[in-house]
CSV table of C-alpha atoms (C1' of nucleotides) in Angstrom, one decimal:
chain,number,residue,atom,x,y,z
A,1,UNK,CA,0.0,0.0,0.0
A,2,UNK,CA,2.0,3.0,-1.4
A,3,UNK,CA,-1.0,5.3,-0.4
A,4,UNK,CA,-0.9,5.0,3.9
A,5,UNK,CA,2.6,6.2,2.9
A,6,UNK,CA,2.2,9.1,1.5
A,7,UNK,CA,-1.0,10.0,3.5
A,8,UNK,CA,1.8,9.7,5.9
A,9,UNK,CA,4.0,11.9,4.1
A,10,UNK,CA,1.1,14.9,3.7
A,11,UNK,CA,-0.1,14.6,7.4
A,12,UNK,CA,3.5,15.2,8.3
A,13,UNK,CA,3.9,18.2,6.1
A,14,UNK,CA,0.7,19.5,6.7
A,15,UNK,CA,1.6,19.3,10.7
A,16,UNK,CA,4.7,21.5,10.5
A,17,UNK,CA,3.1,23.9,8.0
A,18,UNK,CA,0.0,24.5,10.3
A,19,UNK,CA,2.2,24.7,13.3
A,20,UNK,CA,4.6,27.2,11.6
A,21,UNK,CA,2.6,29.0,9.5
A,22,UNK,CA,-1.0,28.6,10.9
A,23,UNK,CA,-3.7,26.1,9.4
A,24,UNK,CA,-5.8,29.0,7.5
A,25,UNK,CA,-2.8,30.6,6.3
A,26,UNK,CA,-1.6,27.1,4.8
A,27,UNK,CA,-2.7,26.6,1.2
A,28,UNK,CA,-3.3,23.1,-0.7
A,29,UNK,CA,-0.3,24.0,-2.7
A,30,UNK,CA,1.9,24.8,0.4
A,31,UNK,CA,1.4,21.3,1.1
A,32,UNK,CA,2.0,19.3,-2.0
A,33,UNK,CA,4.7,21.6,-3.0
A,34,UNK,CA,6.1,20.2,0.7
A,35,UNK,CA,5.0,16.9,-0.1
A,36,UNK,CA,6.3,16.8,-3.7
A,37,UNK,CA,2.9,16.0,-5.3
A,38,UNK,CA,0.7,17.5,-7.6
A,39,UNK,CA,-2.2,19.2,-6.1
A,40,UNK,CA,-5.3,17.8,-7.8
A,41,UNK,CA,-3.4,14.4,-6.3
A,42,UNK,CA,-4.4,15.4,-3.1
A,43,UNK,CA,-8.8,14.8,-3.4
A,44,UNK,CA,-7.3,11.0,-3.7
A,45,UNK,CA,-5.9,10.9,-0.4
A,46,UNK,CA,-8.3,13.3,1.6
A,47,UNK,CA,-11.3,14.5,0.7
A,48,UNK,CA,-11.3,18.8,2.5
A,49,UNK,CA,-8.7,20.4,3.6
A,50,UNK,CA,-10.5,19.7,7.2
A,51,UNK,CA,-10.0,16.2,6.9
A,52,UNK,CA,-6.1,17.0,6.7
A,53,UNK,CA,-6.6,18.9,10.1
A,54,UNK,CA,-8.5,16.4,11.7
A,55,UNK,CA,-5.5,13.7,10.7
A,56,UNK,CA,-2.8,16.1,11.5
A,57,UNK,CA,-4.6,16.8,15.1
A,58,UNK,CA,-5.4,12.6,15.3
A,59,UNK,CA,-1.3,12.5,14.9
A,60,UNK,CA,-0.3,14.7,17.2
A,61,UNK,CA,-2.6,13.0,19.8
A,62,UNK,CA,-1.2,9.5,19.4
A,63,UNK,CA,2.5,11.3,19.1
A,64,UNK,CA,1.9,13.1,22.8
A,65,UNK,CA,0.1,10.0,24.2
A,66,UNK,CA,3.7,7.8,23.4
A,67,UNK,CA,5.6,10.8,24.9
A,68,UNK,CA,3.4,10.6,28.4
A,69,UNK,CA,4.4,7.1,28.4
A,70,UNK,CA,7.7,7.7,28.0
A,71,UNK,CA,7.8,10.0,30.2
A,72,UNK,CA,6.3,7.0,32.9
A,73,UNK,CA,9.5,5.3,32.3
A,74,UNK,CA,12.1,8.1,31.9
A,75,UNK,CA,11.0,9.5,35.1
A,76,UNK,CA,10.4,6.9,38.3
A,77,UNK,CA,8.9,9.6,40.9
A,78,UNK,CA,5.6,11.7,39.7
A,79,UNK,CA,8.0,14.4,40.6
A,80,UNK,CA,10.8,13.5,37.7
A,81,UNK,CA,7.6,12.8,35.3
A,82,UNK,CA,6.2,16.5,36.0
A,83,UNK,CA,9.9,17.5,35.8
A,84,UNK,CA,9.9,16.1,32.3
A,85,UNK,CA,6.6,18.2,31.3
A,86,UNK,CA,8.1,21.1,32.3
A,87,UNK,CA,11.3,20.9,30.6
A,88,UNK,CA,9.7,20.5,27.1
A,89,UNK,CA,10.0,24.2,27.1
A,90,UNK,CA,13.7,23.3,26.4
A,91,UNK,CA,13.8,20.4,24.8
A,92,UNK,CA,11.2,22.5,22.1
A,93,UNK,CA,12.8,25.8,22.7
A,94,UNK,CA,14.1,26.6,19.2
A,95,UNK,CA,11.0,25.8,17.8
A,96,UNK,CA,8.9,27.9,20.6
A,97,UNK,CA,11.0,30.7,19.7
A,98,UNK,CA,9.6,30.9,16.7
A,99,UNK,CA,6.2,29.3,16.4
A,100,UNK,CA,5.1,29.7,20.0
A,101,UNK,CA,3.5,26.5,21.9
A,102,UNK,CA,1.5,24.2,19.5
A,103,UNK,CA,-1.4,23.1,21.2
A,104,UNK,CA,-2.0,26.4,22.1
A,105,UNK,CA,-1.7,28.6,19.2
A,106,UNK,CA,-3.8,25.4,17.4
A,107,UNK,CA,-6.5,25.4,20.2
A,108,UNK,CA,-6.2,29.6,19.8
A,109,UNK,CA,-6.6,30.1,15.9
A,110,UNK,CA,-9.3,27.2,15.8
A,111,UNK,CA,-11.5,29.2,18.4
A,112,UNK,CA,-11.1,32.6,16.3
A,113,UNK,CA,-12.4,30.5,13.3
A,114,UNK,CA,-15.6,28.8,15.1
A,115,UNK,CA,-14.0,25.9,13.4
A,116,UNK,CA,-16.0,22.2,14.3
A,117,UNK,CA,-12.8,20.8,15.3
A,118,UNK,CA,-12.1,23.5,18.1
A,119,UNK,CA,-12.8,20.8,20.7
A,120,UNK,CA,-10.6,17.9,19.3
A,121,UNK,CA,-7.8,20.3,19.7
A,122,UNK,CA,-8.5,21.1,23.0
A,123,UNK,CA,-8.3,17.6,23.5
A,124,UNK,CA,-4.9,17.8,23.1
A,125,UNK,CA,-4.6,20.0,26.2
A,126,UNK,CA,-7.0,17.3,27.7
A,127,UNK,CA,-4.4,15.0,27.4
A,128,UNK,CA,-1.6,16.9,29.2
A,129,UNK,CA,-4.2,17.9,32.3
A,130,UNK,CA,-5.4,14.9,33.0
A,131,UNK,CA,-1.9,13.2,32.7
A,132,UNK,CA,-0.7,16.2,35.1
A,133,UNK,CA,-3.9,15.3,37.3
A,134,UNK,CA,-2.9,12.0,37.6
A,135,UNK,CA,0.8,12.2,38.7
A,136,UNK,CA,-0.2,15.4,41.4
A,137,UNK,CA,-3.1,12.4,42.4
A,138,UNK,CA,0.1,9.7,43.7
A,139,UNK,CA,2.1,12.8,45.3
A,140,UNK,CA,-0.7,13.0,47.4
A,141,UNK,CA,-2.5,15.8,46.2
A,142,UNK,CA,-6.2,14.2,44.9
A,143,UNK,CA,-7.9,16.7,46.4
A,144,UNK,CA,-6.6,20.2,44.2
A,145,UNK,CA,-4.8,18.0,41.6
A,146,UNK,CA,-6.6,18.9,38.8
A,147,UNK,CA,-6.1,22.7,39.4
A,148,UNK,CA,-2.6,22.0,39.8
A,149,UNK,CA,-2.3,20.5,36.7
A,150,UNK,CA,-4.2,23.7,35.3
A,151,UNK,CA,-1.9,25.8,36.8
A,152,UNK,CA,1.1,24.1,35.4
A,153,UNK,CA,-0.3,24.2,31.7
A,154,UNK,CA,-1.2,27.6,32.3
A,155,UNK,CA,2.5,28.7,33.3
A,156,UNK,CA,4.2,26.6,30.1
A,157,UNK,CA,1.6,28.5,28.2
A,158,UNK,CA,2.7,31.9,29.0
A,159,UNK,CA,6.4,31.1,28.9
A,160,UNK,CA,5.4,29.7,25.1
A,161,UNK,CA,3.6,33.0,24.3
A,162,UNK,CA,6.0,35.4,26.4
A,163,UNK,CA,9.1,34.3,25.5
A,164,UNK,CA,7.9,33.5,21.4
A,165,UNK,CA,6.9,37.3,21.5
A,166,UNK,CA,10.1,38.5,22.4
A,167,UNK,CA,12.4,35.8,21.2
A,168,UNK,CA,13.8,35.0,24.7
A,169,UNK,CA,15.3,31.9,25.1
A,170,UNK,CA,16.8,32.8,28.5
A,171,UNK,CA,13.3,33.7,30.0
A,172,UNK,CA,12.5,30.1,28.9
A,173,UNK,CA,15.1,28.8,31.3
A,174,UNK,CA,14.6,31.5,34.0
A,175,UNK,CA,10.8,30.1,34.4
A,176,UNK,CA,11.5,26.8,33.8
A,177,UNK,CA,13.9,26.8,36.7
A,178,UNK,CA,10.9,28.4,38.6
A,179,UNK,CA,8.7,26.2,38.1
A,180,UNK,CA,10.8,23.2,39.0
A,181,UNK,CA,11.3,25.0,42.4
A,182,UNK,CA,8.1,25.3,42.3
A,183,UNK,CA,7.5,21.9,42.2
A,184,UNK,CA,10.1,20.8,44.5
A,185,UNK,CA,9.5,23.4,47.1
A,186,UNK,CA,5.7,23.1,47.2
A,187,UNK,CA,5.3,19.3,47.3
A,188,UNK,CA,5.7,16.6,49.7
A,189,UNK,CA,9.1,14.8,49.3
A,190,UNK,CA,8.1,11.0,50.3
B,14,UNK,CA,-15.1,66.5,9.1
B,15,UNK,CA,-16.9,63.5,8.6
B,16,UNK,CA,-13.9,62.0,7.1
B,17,UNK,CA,-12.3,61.3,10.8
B,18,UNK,CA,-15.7,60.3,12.0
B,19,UNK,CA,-15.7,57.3,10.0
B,20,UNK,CA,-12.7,56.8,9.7
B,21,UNK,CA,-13.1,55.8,13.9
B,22,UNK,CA,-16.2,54.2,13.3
B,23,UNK,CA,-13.8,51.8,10.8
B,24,UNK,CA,-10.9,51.2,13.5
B,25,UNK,CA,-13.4,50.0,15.9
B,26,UNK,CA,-15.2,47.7,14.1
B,27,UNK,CA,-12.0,46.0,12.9
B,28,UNK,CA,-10.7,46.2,16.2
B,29,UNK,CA,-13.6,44.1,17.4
B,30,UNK,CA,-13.4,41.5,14.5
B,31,UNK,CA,-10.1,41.4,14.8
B,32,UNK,CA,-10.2,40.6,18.0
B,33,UNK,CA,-13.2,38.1,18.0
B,34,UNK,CA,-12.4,36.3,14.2
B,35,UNK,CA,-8.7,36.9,14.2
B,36,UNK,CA,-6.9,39.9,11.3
B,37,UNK,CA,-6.6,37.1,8.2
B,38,UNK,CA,-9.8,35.6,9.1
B,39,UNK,CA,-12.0,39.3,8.8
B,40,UNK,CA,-12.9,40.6,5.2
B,41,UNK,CA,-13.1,44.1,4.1
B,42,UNK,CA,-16.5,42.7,3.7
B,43,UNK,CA,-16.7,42.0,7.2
B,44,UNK,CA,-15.5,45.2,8.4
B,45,UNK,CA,-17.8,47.6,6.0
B,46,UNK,CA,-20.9,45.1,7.5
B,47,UNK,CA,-20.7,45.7,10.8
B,48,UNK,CA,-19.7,49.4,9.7
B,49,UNK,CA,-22.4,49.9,7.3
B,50,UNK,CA,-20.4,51.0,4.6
B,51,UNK,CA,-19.7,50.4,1.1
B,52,UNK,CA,-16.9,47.9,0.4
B,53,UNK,CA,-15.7,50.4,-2.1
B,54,UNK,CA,-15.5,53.2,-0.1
B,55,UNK,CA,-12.7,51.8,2.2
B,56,UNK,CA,-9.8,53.1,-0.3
B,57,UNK,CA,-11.3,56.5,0.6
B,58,UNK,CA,-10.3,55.9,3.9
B,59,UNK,CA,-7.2,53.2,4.0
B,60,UNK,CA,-5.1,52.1,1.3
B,61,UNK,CA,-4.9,48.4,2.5
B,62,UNK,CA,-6.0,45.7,4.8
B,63,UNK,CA,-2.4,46.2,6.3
B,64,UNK,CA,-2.7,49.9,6.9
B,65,UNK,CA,-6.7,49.1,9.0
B,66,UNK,CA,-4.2,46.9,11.0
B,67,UNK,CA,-1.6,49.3,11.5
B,68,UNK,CA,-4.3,51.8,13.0
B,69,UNK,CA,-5.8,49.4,15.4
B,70,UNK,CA,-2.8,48.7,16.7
B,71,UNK,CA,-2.0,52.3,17.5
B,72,UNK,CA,-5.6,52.5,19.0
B,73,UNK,CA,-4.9,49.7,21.3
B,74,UNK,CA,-1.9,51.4,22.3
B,75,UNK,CA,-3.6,54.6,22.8
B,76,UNK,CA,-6.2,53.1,24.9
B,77,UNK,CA,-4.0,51.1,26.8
B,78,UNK,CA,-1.5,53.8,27.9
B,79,UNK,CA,-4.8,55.6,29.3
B,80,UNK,CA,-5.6,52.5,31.3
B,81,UNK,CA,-2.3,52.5,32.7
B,82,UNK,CA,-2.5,55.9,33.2
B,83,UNK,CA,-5.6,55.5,35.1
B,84,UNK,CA,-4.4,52.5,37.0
B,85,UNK,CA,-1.5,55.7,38.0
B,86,UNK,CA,-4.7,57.3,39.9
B,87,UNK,CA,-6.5,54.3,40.7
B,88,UNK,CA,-3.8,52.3,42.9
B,89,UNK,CA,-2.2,54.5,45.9
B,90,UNK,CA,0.9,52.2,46.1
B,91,UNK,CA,2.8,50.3,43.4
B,92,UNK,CA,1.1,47.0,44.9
B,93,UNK,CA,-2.4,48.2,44.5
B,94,UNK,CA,-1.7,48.9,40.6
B,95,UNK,CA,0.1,45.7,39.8
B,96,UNK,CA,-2.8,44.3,41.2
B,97,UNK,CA,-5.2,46.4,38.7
B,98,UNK,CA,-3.3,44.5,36.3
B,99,UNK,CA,-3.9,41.3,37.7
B,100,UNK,CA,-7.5,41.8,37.8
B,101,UNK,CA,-8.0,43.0,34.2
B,102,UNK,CA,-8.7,38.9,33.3
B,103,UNK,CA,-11.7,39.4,35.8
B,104,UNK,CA,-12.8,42.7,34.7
B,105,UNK,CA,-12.7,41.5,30.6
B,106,UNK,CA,-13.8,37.9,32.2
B,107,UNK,CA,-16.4,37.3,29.3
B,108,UNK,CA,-14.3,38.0,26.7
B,109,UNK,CA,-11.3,36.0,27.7
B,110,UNK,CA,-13.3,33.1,27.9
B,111,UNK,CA,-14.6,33.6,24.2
B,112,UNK,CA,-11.6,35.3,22.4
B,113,UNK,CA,-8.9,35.1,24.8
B,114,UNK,CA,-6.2,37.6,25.7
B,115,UNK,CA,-6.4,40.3,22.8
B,116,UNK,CA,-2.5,40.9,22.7
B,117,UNK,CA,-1.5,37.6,23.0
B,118,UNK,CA,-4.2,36.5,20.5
B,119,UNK,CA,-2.8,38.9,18.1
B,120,UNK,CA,0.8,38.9,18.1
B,121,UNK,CA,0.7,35.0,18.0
B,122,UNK,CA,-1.3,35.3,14.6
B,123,UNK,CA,0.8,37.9,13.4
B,124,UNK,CA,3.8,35.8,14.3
B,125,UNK,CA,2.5,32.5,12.1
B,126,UNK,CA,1.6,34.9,9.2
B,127,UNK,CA,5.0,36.9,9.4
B,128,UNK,CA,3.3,40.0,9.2
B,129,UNK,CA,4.9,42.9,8.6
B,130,UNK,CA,3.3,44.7,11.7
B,131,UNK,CA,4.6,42.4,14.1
B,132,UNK,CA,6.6,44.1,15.7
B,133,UNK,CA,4.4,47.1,16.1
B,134,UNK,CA,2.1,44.2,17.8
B,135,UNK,CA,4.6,43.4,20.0
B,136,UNK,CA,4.9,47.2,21.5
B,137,UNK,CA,1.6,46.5,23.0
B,138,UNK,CA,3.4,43.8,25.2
B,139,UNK,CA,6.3,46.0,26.0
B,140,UNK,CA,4.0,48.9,27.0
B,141,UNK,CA,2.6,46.5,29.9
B,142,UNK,CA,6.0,45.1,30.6
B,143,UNK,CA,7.7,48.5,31.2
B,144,UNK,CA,5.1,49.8,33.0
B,145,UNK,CA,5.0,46.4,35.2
B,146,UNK,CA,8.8,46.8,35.6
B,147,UNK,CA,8.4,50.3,36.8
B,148,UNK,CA,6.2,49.7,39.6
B,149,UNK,CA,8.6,46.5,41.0
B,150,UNK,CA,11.3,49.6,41.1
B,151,UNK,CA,9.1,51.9,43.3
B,152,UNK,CA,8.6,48.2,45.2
B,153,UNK,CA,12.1,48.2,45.9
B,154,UNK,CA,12.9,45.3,43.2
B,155,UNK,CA,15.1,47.2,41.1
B,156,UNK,CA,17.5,44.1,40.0
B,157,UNK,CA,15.1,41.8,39.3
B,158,UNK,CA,12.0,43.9,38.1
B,159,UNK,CA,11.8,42.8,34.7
B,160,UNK,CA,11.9,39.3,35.3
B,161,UNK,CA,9.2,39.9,37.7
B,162,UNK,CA,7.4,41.7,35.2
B,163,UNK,CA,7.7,39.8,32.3
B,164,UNK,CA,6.7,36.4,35.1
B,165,UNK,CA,3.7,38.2,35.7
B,166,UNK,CA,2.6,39.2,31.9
B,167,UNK,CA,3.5,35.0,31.3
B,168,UNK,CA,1.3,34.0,33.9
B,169,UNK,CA,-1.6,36.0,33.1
B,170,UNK,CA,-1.3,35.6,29.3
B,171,UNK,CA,-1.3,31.4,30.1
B,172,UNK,CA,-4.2,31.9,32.3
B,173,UNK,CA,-6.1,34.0,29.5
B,174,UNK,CA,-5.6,31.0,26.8
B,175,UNK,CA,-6.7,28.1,28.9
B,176,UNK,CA,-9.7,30.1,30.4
B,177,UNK,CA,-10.6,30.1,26.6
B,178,UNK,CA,-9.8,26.7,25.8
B,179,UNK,CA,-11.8,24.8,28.7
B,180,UNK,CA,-14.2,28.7,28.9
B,181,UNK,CA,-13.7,28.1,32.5
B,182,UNK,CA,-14.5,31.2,34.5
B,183,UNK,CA,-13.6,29.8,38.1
B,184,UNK,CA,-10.0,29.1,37.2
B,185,UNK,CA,-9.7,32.9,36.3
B,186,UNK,CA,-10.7,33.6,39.2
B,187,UNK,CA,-8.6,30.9,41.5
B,188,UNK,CA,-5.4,32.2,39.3
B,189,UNK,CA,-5.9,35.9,39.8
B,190,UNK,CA,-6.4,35.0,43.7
B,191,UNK,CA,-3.2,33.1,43.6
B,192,UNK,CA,-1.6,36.1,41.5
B,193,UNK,CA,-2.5,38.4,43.8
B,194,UNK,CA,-1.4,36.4,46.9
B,195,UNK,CA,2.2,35.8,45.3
B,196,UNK,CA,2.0,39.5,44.7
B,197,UNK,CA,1.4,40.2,48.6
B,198,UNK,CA,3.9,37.3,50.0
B,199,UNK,CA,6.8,37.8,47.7
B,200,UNK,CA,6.8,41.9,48.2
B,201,UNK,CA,8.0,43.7,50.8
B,202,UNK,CA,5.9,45.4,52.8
B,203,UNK,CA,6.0,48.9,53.4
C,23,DG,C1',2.6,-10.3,-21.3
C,24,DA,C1',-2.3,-8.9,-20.6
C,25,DT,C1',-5.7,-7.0,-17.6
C,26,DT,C1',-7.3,-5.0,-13.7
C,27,DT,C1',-6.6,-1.9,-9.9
C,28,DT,C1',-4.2,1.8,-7.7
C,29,DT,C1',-2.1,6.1,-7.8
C,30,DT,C1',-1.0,10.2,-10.1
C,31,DA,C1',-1.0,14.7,-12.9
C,32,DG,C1',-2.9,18.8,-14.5
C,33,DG,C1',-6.3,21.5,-15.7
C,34,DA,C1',-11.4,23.4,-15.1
C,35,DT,C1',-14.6,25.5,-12.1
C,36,DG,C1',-16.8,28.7,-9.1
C,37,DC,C1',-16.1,31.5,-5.3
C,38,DG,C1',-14.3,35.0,-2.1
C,39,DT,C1',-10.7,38.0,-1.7
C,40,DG,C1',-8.1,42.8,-1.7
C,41,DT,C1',-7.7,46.3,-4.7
C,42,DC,C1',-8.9,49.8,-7.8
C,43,DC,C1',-11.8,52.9,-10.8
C,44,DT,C1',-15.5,55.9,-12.0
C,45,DA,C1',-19.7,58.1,-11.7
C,46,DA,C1',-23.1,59.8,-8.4
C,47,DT,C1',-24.2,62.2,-4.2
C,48,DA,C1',-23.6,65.0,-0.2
C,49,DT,C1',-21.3,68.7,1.9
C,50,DT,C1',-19.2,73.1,2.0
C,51,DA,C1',-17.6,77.6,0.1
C,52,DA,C1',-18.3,81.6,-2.8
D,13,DT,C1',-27.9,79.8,-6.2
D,14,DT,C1',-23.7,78.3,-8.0
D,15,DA,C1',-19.2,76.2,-8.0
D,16,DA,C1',-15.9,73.5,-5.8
D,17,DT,C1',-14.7,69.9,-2.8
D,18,DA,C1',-15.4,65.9,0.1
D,19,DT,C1',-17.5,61.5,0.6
D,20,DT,C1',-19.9,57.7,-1.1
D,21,DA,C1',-21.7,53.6,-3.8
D,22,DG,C1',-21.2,49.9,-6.7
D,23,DG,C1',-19.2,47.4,-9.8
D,24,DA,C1',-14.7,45.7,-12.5
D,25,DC,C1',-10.4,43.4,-12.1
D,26,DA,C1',-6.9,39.9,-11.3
D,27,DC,C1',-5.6,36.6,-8.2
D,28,DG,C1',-5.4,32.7,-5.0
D,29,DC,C1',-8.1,29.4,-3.0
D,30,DA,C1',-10.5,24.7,-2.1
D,31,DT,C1',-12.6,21.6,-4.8
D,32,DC,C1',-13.6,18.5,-8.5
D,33,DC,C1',-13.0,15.9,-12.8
D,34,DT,C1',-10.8,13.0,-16.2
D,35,DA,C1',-7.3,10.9,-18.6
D,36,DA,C1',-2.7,9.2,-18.2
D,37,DA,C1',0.7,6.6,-15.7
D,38,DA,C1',2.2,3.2,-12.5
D,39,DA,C1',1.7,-0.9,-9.9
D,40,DA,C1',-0.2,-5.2,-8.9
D,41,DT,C1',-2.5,-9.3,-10.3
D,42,DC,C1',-3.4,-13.0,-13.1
DNA sequence: GATTTTTTAGGATGCGTGTCCTAATATTAA
DNA sequence: TTAATATTAGGACACGCATCCTAAAAAATC
């Protein structure tokens, strides 16, 4: 089957083009010229240009559900796993430099456009919360867990935004460092 | 002259779309709708779509150094105005939860479409940031006010876009609370 | 090698867009 | 009232867009 590989190849595109660029402000040609296929190719493989979004956001969800669980064996406290969520700001700071936070400038632009799949990117912040929730849950924390895990997305958010604004990696670190003091200050150590 | 008049009238109503669709999103069709004007007649008034932008921007920044100037009168000591600024996601509650922050909204678009203006988008951060910084000076935090500031514009600007996301009201309000006590705890009282 | 199926290319279509032009109307000045 | 100016309306224009169609090419099957 030659055609799951390049509906591979176009949802992969098509990711970093929305991410960089924005999904309205990405064009049908943007794509296949990134792809290296013609455009009319492209009705073959998906049918709107929505279709594309909802495979590129499906993707991303299955990519950030393997990271969580990675994250479950790269870290062995809840502590080292929240450490890990924080520190994406690092490991993705070139990238956040430039194109800001993806779930959030997704979850942002798809509000603005009323767009039907508003809520299956939000999902993607879904994923992080509840993830979050549930390592704060076996530090001991059930009872406020989930706003901690708000208030944790919240802070990477603004970093994302803040320091995308004005270019500035070290503000990335700065907070980062904060909020793993944060984290270490203000919970239990067992 | 009527020619200013509506020339206002024009600057507002983008402003709000703007805003509320996003800048690539709203049509000069759009705009001269809600304005009740003739498409046509916009040349009379602006040249392009680019130079509506430019002169919403520089009403923002009008109407934003007045708030801050206001804020001046409003708050007796440096804590008391920092804290005006804290409370502005509860005072434009509604909004936030529909369209999110307006200046992180924008400059994130702008950002992805690598608009020319920017930059100029940017300025509206600054304005907040400078001001911020300059009343963790009168506090006494001279060597670290711009990191407090710029911690503070962060935090409220990742509270603004997941208030949107999840349009959840109470974790404004359990945020700003949490702003303002860190605000209280962390500064020296004089 | 022949035939069927899968995949592709490239252009046609209709629509919305920002921009621009020109003639009509309203407003002001003489 | 008349003449000059300021403001408006509405349509023309070229362009990019998502979408759709059809015939050619490639691949797979027999």
């Amino acid at each position: 089957m030659k055609k799951q590989k390049t509906r591979d190849h176009i949802v992969e595109a098509a990711d970093q083009l929305f991410y960089q660029q924005g999904y309205e402000h990405t064009s049908f040609t943007d794509i296949s010229d990134a792809v290296q296929i013609s455009r009319g190719n492209f009705y073959y493989h998906f049918k709107t240009k929505d279709d594309i979004l909802d495979a590129v956001i499906s993707a991303r969800m299955d990519k950030t559900r393997k990271m969580l669980a990675q994250w479950e064996l790269d870290g062995s406290t809840p502590q080292g796993r929240i450490e890990c969520f924080i520190r994406i700001l690092i490991t993705n700071r070139d990238k956040i430099l430039n194109y800001g936070c993806p779930v959030g400038t997704l979850t942002t632009e798809l509000a603005k456009l009323n767009h039907a799949s508003r809520e299956e990117a939000n999902a993607l912040f879904t994923l992080f919360r509840t993830w979050l929730e549930e390592q704060f849950i076996l530090l001991g924390r059930s009872k406020d867990a989930d706003d901690l895990a708000m208030h944790l997305l919240a802070r990477s958010q603004g970093v994302a935004t803040l320091a995308s604004a004005f270019h500035d990696a070290k503000f990335i670190d700065q907070e980062v460092a904060q909020m793993c003091d944060w984290l270490n200050a203000y919970m239990p150590k067992e």
